[in-house]
């Protein structure tokens, strides 16, 4: 049975090495999940791949968002919103997996994520490329690029790099919190309030049900 999962190809190239490397890794992890599902490999291996996918996707989103923020990409908010929706989806998937590994159709998950990745790169990521490429030596073989420096750039928030130790399986939560807080605005304020009250973060029941309906295995 041929695995029907979209793979990395040069069509997805942005010309920014670190981003292309991330995208390639994400396609590979997604494919690994599909292979794992097809071979009916054990829960442990599948859990590892899902964890790596969650972690790597988060890491990549943070990287891209930093790039976009640095070069004043004008469509930043919409792009970040798409990252957030995908993040929510994969968190939900992992939650389902942990609650009932056998009930999760991992092949559907792999197909969803590969498809999401392909569409997102083509329609979203490619748009920031001209803004970011000014910082990359891919410039050498590309057209002249002007780097936008919006008025707000002078008002950029003072960002600080924080190094903390957290349990490995919680590292991505810290990255998500950092990303929201760094972006500022209403969401950052809201998160600050929540963190102040030391509330725990859990996916809403309604959202989980919708995700479960999409990836449930039908016997
Ligand atoms: Fe991306
Ligand atoms: Fe993106």
PDB file of C-alpha atoms and ligand atoms in Angstrom:
ATOM      1  CA  UNK A   1       0.000   0.000   0.000  1.00  0.00           C
ATOM      2  CA  UNK A   2       1.493   3.281  -1.079  1.00  0.00           C
ATOM      3  CA  UNK A   3       1.550   5.914   1.583  1.00  0.00           C
ATOM      4  CA  UNK A   4      -0.623   8.818   0.448  1.00  0.00           C
ATOM      5  CA  UNK A   5       1.042  11.653   2.259  1.00  0.00           C
ATOM      6  CA  UNK A   6       2.340  14.867   0.734  1.00  0.00           C
ATOM      7  CA  UNK A   7       6.115  14.991   0.894  1.00  0.00           C
ATOM      8  CA  UNK A   8       8.622  17.809   0.848  1.00  0.00           C
ATOM      9  CA  UNK A   9       9.654  18.918  -2.615  1.00  0.00           C
ATOM     10  CA  UNK A  10      11.452  21.919  -4.084  1.00  0.00           C
ATOM     11  CA  UNK A  11       8.015  23.453  -4.745  1.00  0.00           C
ATOM     12  CA  UNK A  12       7.953  24.340  -1.061  1.00  0.00           C
ATOM     13  CA  UNK A  13      11.353  25.984  -1.030  1.00  0.00           C
ATOM     14  CA  UNK A  14      11.485  29.496   0.398  1.00  0.00           C
ATOM     15  CA  UNK A  15      15.214  29.977  -0.158  1.00  0.00           C
ATOM     16  CA  UNK A  16      15.701  30.676   3.552  1.00  0.00           C
ATOM     17  CA  UNK A  17      17.794  27.769   4.696  1.00  0.00           C
ATOM     18  CA  UNK A  18      16.694  27.529   8.304  1.00  0.00           C
ATOM     19  CA  UNK A  19      13.013  27.704   7.312  1.00  0.00           C
ATOM     20  CA  UNK A  20      13.401  25.158   4.521  1.00  0.00           C
ATOM     21  CA  UNK A  21      15.178  22.877   6.950  1.00  0.00           C
ATOM     22  CA  UNK A  22      12.293  23.212   9.441  1.00  0.00           C
ATOM     23  CA  UNK A  23       9.692  22.518   6.771  1.00  0.00           C
ATOM     24  CA  UNK A  24      11.590  19.484   5.533  1.00  0.00           C
ATOM     25  CA  UNK A  25      11.837  18.136   9.079  1.00  0.00           C
ATOM     26  CA  UNK A  26       8.133  18.706   9.658  1.00  0.00           C
ATOM     27  CA  UNK A  27       7.251  16.842   6.457  1.00  0.00           C
ATOM     28  CA  UNK A  28       9.569  14.011   7.499  1.00  0.00           C
ATOM     29  CA  UNK A  29       8.081  13.737  10.974  1.00  0.00           C
ATOM     30  CA  UNK A  30       4.598  13.720   9.485  1.00  0.00           C
ATOM     31  CA  UNK A  31       5.583  10.988   7.089  1.00  0.00           C
ATOM     32  CA  UNK A  32       7.130   9.020   9.947  1.00  0.00           C
ATOM     33  CA  UNK A  33       3.788   9.234  11.732  1.00  0.00           C
ATOM     34  CA  UNK A  34       2.018   7.920   8.629  1.00  0.00           C
ATOM     35  CA  UNK A  35       4.499   5.029   8.299  1.00  0.00           C
ATOM     36  CA  UNK A  36       4.070   4.268  11.982  1.00  0.00           C
ATOM     37  CA  UNK A  37       0.281   4.173  11.572  1.00  0.00           C
ATOM     38  CA  UNK A  38       0.485   2.008   8.472  1.00  0.00           C
ATOM     39  CA  UNK A  39       2.750  -0.552  10.098  1.00  0.00           C
ATOM     40  CA  UNK A  40       0.684  -0.544  13.246  1.00  0.00           C
ATOM     41  CA  UNK A  41       3.747   0.261  15.324  1.00  0.00           C
ATOM     42  CA  UNK A  42       3.403   0.531  19.054  1.00  0.00           C
ATOM     43  CA  UNK A  43       1.984   3.270  21.173  1.00  0.00           C
ATOM     44  CA  UNK A  44       5.392   4.252  22.518  1.00  0.00           C
ATOM     45  CA  UNK A  45       6.886   5.015  19.099  1.00  0.00           C
ATOM     46  CA  UNK A  46       3.762   6.867  18.008  1.00  0.00           C
ATOM     47  CA  UNK A  47       3.732   8.921  21.199  1.00  0.00           C
ATOM     48  CA  UNK A  48       7.343   9.896  20.572  1.00  0.00           C
ATOM     49  CA  UNK A  49       6.602  11.059  17.049  1.00  0.00           C
ATOM     50  CA  UNK A  50       3.543  13.037  18.142  1.00  0.00           C
ATOM     51  CA  UNK A  51       5.587  14.714  20.895  1.00  0.00           C
ATOM     52  CA  UNK A  52       8.342  15.588  18.440  1.00  0.00           C
ATOM     53  CA  UNK A  53       5.815  16.949  15.987  1.00  0.00           C
ATOM     54  CA  UNK A  54       4.220  19.157  18.657  1.00  0.00           C
ATOM     55  CA  UNK A  55       7.619  20.401  19.837  1.00  0.00           C
ATOM     56  CA  UNK A  56       9.089  20.954  16.414  1.00  0.00           C
ATOM     57  CA  UNK A  57       6.004  22.692  15.044  1.00  0.00           C
ATOM     58  CA  UNK A  58       6.063  25.062  18.019  1.00  0.00           C
ATOM     59  CA  UNK A  59       9.734  25.743  17.627  1.00  0.00           C
ATOM     60  CA  UNK A  60       9.255  26.449  13.941  1.00  0.00           C
ATOM     61  CA  UNK A  61       6.280  28.756  14.498  1.00  0.00           C
ATOM     62  CA  UNK A  62       8.245  30.743  17.056  1.00  0.00           C
ATOM     63  CA  UNK A  63      11.154  31.044  14.629  1.00  0.00           C
ATOM     64  CA  UNK A  64       8.954  32.228  11.781  1.00  0.00           C
ATOM     65  CA  UNK A  65       7.069  34.665  13.975  1.00  0.00           C
ATOM     66  CA  UNK A  66      10.343  36.174  15.145  1.00  0.00           C
ATOM     67  CA  UNK A  67      11.498  36.538  11.548  1.00  0.00           C
ATOM     68  CA  UNK A  68       8.247  38.186  10.529  1.00  0.00           C
ATOM     69  CA  UNK A  69       8.213  40.516  13.521  1.00  0.00           C
ATOM     70  CA  UNK A  70      11.820  41.550  12.915  1.00  0.00           C
ATOM     71  CA  UNK A  71      11.262  42.542   9.317  1.00  0.00           C
ATOM     72  CA  UNK A  72       7.903  44.210   9.888  1.00  0.00           C
ATOM     73  CA  UNK A  73       5.873  41.781   7.796  1.00  0.00           C
ATOM     74  CA  UNK A  74       2.461  43.493   7.401  1.00  0.00           C
ATOM     75  CA  UNK A  75       0.296  40.358   7.504  1.00  0.00           C
ATOM     76  CA  UNK A  76       1.794  39.131  10.764  1.00  0.00           C
ATOM     77  CA  UNK A  77      -1.453  38.834  12.751  1.00  0.00           C
ATOM     78  CA  UNK A  78      -3.281  36.651  10.218  1.00  0.00           C
ATOM     79  CA  UNK A  79      -0.260  34.409   9.816  1.00  0.00           C
ATOM     80  CA  UNK A  80       0.148  33.968  13.562  1.00  0.00           C
ATOM     81  CA  UNK A  81      -3.571  33.211  13.869  1.00  0.00           C
ATOM     82  CA  UNK A  82      -3.112  30.352  11.426  1.00  0.00           C
ATOM     83  CA  UNK A  83      -0.196  29.006  13.465  1.00  0.00           C
ATOM     84  CA  UNK A  84      -2.361  29.185  16.577  1.00  0.00           C
ATOM     85  CA  UNK A  85      -5.174  27.216  14.999  1.00  0.00           C
ATOM     86  CA  UNK A  86      -2.768  24.510  13.862  1.00  0.00           C
ATOM     87  CA  UNK A  87      -1.140  24.444  17.293  1.00  0.00           C
ATOM     88  CA  UNK A  88      -4.522  23.984  18.920  1.00  0.00           C
ATOM     89  CA  UNK A  89      -5.283  21.146  16.548  1.00  0.00           C
ATOM     90  CA  UNK A  90      -2.082  19.251  17.294  1.00  0.00           C
ATOM     91  CA  UNK A  91      -2.402  19.810  21.020  1.00  0.00           C
ATOM     92  CA  UNK A  92      -5.893  18.391  20.800  1.00  0.00           C
ATOM     93  CA  UNK A  93      -4.609  15.440  18.824  1.00  0.00           C
ATOM     94  CA  UNK A  94      -1.959  14.716  21.420  1.00  0.00           C
ATOM     95  CA  UNK A  95      -4.531  15.017  24.177  1.00  0.00           C
ATOM     96  CA  UNK A  96      -6.723  12.460  22.389  1.00  0.00           C
ATOM     97  CA  UNK A  97      -3.775  10.165  21.866  1.00  0.00           C
ATOM     98  CA  UNK A  98      -2.882  10.253  25.542  1.00  0.00           C
ATOM     99  CA  UNK A  99      -6.472   9.609  26.562  1.00  0.00           C
ATOM    100  CA  UNK A 100      -7.124   6.779  24.089  1.00  0.00           C
ATOM    101  CA  UNK A 101      -4.250   5.860  21.791  1.00  0.00           C
ATOM    102  CA  UNK A 102      -6.188   3.134  19.969  1.00  0.00           C
ATOM    103  CA  UNK A 103      -9.084   5.448  19.238  1.00  0.00           C
ATOM    104  CA  UNK A 104      -6.916   7.891  17.298  1.00  0.00           C
ATOM    105  CA  UNK A 105      -6.594   7.417  13.558  1.00  0.00           C
ATOM    106  CA  UNK A 106      -2.945   8.433  13.209  1.00  0.00           C
ATOM    107  CA  UNK A 107      -3.056   8.133   9.422  1.00  0.00           C
ATOM    108  CA  UNK A 108      -5.740  10.818   9.321  1.00  0.00           C
ATOM    109  CA  UNK A 109      -3.578  12.959  11.579  1.00  0.00           C
ATOM    110  CA  UNK A 110      -0.560  12.547   9.282  1.00  0.00           C
ATOM    111  CA  UNK A 111      -2.635  13.362   6.223  1.00  0.00           C
ATOM    112  CA  UNK A 112      -4.160  16.404   7.870  1.00  0.00           C
ATOM    113  CA  UNK A 113      -0.821  17.796   8.959  1.00  0.00           C
ATOM    114  CA  UNK A 114       0.987  17.184   5.660  1.00  0.00           C
ATOM    115  CA  UNK A 115      -1.879  18.844   3.822  1.00  0.00           C
ATOM    116  CA  UNK A 116      -1.985  21.740   6.256  1.00  0.00           C
ATOM    117  CA  UNK A 117       1.780  22.194   5.943  1.00  0.00           C
ATOM    118  CA  UNK A 118       1.715  22.174   2.136  1.00  0.00           C
ATOM    119  CA  UNK A 119      -1.122  24.707   1.944  1.00  0.00           C
ATOM    120  CA  UNK A 120       0.294  26.896   4.654  1.00  0.00           C
ATOM    121  CA  UNK A 121       3.747  27.076   3.071  1.00  0.00           C
ATOM    122  CA  UNK A 122       2.297  27.823  -0.342  1.00  0.00           C
ATOM    123  CA  UNK A 123      -0.247  30.429   0.707  1.00  0.00           C
ATOM    124  CA  UNK A 124       1.153  31.913   3.891  1.00  0.00           C
ATOM    125  CA  UNK A 125       4.880  31.322   4.339  1.00  0.00           C
ATOM    126  CA  UNK A 126       5.792  32.260   0.787  1.00  0.00           C
ATOM    127  CA  UNK A 127       4.346  35.725   1.369  1.00  0.00           C
ATOM    128  CA  UNK A 128       6.828  36.731   4.043  1.00  0.00           C
ATOM    129  CA  UNK A 129       9.811  35.483   2.033  1.00  0.00           C
ATOM    130  CA  UNK A 130      10.575  38.771   0.229  1.00  0.00           C
ATOM    131  CA  UNK A 131      10.542  40.585   3.577  1.00  0.00           C
ATOM    132  CA  UNK A 132      12.804  38.127   5.328  1.00  0.00           C
ATOM    133  CA  UNK A 133      15.209  37.374   2.511  1.00  0.00           C
ATOM    134  CA  UNK A 134      16.916  40.687   3.024  1.00  0.00           C
ATOM    135  CA  UNK A 135      18.556  39.087   6.067  1.00  0.00           C
ATOM    136  CA  UNK A 136      19.658  35.947   4.305  1.00  0.00           C
ATOM    137  CA  UNK A 137      22.425  35.441   1.826  1.00  0.00           C
ATOM    138  CA  UNK A 138      19.883  33.802  -0.462  1.00  0.00           C
ATOM    139  CA  UNK A 139      19.642  37.472  -1.494  1.00  0.00           C
ATOM    140  CA  UNK A 140      22.657  36.922  -3.692  1.00  0.00           C
ATOM    141  CA  UNK A 141      20.682  35.007  -6.280  1.00  0.00           C
ATOM    142  CA  UNK A 142      17.343  36.713  -5.771  1.00  0.00           C
ATOM    143  CA  UNK A 143      15.820  39.979  -6.961  1.00  0.00           C
ATOM    144  CA  UNK A 144      16.512  43.183  -5.025  1.00  0.00           C
ATOM    145  CA  UNK A 145      14.486  43.226  -1.845  1.00  0.00           C
ATOM    146  CA  UNK A 146      13.466  46.189   0.216  1.00  0.00           C
ATOM    147  CA  UNK A 147      13.088  45.593   3.894  1.00  0.00           C
ATOM    148  CA  UNK A 148      10.035  47.277   5.306  1.00  0.00           C
ATOM    149  CA  UNK A 149      10.632  49.273   8.408  1.00  0.00           C
ATOM    150  CA  UNK A 150       7.234  50.344   9.686  1.00  0.00           C
ATOM    151  CA  UNK A 151       6.820  53.286  11.996  1.00  0.00           C
ATOM    152  CA  UNK A 152       5.979  50.896  14.824  1.00  0.00           C
ATOM    153  CA  UNK A 153       9.466  49.434  14.580  1.00  0.00           C
ATOM    154  CA  UNK A 154      10.747  52.262  16.768  1.00  0.00           C
ATOM    155  CA  UNK A 155       8.239  51.260  19.406  1.00  0.00           C
ATOM    156  CA  UNK A 156       9.247  47.608  19.469  1.00  0.00           C
ATOM    157  CA  UNK A 157       8.960  46.025  22.847  1.00  0.00           C
ATOM    158  CA  UNK A 158      12.024  45.240  24.817  1.00  0.00           C
ATOM    159  CA  UNK A 159      12.418  41.501  24.589  1.00  0.00           C
ATOM    160  CA  UNK A 160      14.430  39.449  26.963  1.00  0.00           C
ATOM    161  CA  UNK A 161      15.760  35.949  26.499  1.00  0.00           C
ATOM    162  CA  UNK A 162      14.908  33.771  29.466  1.00  0.00           C
ATOM    163  CA  UNK A 163      16.495  30.480  30.270  1.00  0.00           C
ATOM    164  CA  UNK A 164      14.557  28.182  32.581  1.00  0.00           C
ATOM    165  CA  UNK A 165      14.451  24.490  33.310  1.00  0.00           C
ATOM    166  CA  UNK A 166      11.135  22.748  32.730  1.00  0.00           C
ATOM    167  CA  UNK A 167      10.138  19.105  32.415  1.00  0.00           C
ATOM    168  CA  UNK A 168      10.808  18.061  28.821  1.00  0.00           C
ATOM    169  CA  UNK A 169       7.195  17.333  28.023  1.00  0.00           C
ATOM    170  CA  UNK A 170       6.227  20.851  29.165  1.00  0.00           C
ATOM    171  CA  UNK A 171       8.821  22.780  27.187  1.00  0.00           C
ATOM    172  CA  UNK A 172       6.425  23.625  24.384  1.00  0.00           C
ATOM    173  CA  UNK A 173       3.944  25.150  26.836  1.00  0.00           C
ATOM    174  CA  UNK A 174       6.615  27.597  27.890  1.00  0.00           C
ATOM    175  CA  UNK A 175       7.315  28.474  24.247  1.00  0.00           C
ATOM    176  CA  UNK A 176       3.634  29.103  23.557  1.00  0.00           C
ATOM    177  CA  UNK A 177       3.355  31.371  26.573  1.00  0.00           C
ATOM    178  CA  UNK A 178       6.508  33.243  25.536  1.00  0.00           C
ATOM    179  CA  UNK A 179       5.221  33.711  22.015  1.00  0.00           C
ATOM    180  CA  UNK A 180       1.896  35.166  23.145  1.00  0.00           C
ATOM    181  CA  UNK A 181       3.539  37.403  25.724  1.00  0.00           C
ATOM    182  CA  UNK A 182       6.128  38.634  23.208  1.00  0.00           C
ATOM    183  CA  UNK A 183       3.459  39.457  20.628  1.00  0.00           C
ATOM    184  CA  UNK A 184       1.765  41.811  23.068  1.00  0.00           C
ATOM    185  CA  UNK A 185      -1.765  43.195  22.775  1.00  0.00           C
ATOM    186  CA  UNK A 186      -4.942  41.870  24.298  1.00  0.00           C
ATOM    187  CA  UNK A 187      -3.950  38.175  24.214  1.00  0.00           C
ATOM    188  CA  UNK A 188      -0.734  38.906  26.124  1.00  0.00           C
ATOM    189  CA  UNK A 189      -2.646  40.853  28.724  1.00  0.00           C
ATOM    190  CA  UNK A 190      -5.169  38.105  29.101  1.00  0.00           C
ATOM    191  CA  UNK A 191      -2.479  35.467  29.446  1.00  0.00           C
ATOM    192  CA  UNK A 192      -0.674  37.582  32.001  1.00  0.00           C
ATOM    193  CA  UNK A 193      -3.837  37.730  34.075  1.00  0.00           C
ATOM    194  CA  UNK A 194      -4.392  34.026  33.792  1.00  0.00           C
ATOM    195  CA  UNK A 195      -0.800  33.223  34.716  1.00  0.00           C
ATOM    196  CA  UNK A 196      -1.067  35.600  37.607  1.00  0.00           C
ATOM    197  CA  UNK A 197      -3.944  33.585  38.915  1.00  0.00           C
ATOM    198  CA  UNK A 198      -1.944  30.434  38.248  1.00  0.00           C
ATOM    199  CA  UNK A 199      -4.734  28.903  36.228  1.00  0.00           C
ATOM    200  CA  UNK A 200      -3.870  25.792  34.266  1.00  0.00           C
ATOM    201  CA  UNK A 201      -4.232  25.607  30.510  1.00  0.00           C
ATOM    202  CA  UNK A 202      -6.528  22.949  29.132  1.00  0.00           C
ATOM    203  CA  UNK A 203      -8.264  22.573  25.772  1.00  0.00           C
ATOM    204  CA  UNK A 204     -11.934  23.452  25.837  1.00  0.00           C
ATOM    205  CA  UNK A 205     -14.308  20.509  25.821  1.00  0.00           C
ATOM    206  CA  UNK A 206     -16.066  21.751  22.733  1.00  0.00           C
ATOM    207  CA  UNK A 207     -12.849  22.127  20.775  1.00  0.00           C
ATOM    208  CA  UNK A 208     -11.687  18.677  21.850  1.00  0.00           C
ATOM    209  CA  UNK A 209     -14.930  17.109  20.724  1.00  0.00           C
ATOM    210  CA  UNK A 210     -14.570  18.675  17.291  1.00  0.00           C
ATOM    211  CA  UNK A 211     -10.989  17.432  17.001  1.00  0.00           C
ATOM    212  CA  UNK A 212     -11.960  13.969  18.242  1.00  0.00           C
ATOM    213  CA  UNK A 213     -14.686  13.776  15.605  1.00  0.00           C
ATOM    214  CA  UNK A 214     -12.116  14.466  12.889  1.00  0.00           C
ATOM    215  CA  UNK A 215      -9.500  11.930  13.957  1.00  0.00           C
ATOM    216  CA  UNK A 216     -11.473   9.168  15.619  1.00  0.00           C
ATOM    217  CA  UNK A 217     -10.825   5.719  14.260  1.00  0.00           C
ATOM    218  CA  UNK A 218     -13.865   4.068  12.757  1.00  0.00           C
ATOM    219  CA  UNK A 219     -13.960   0.368  13.422  1.00  0.00           C
TER     220      UNK A 219
HETATM  221 FE1  LIG B   1       6.393  27.530   8.060  1.00  0.00          FE
HETATM  222 FE1  LIG B   2       3.982  29.854   8.871  1.00  0.00          FE
END
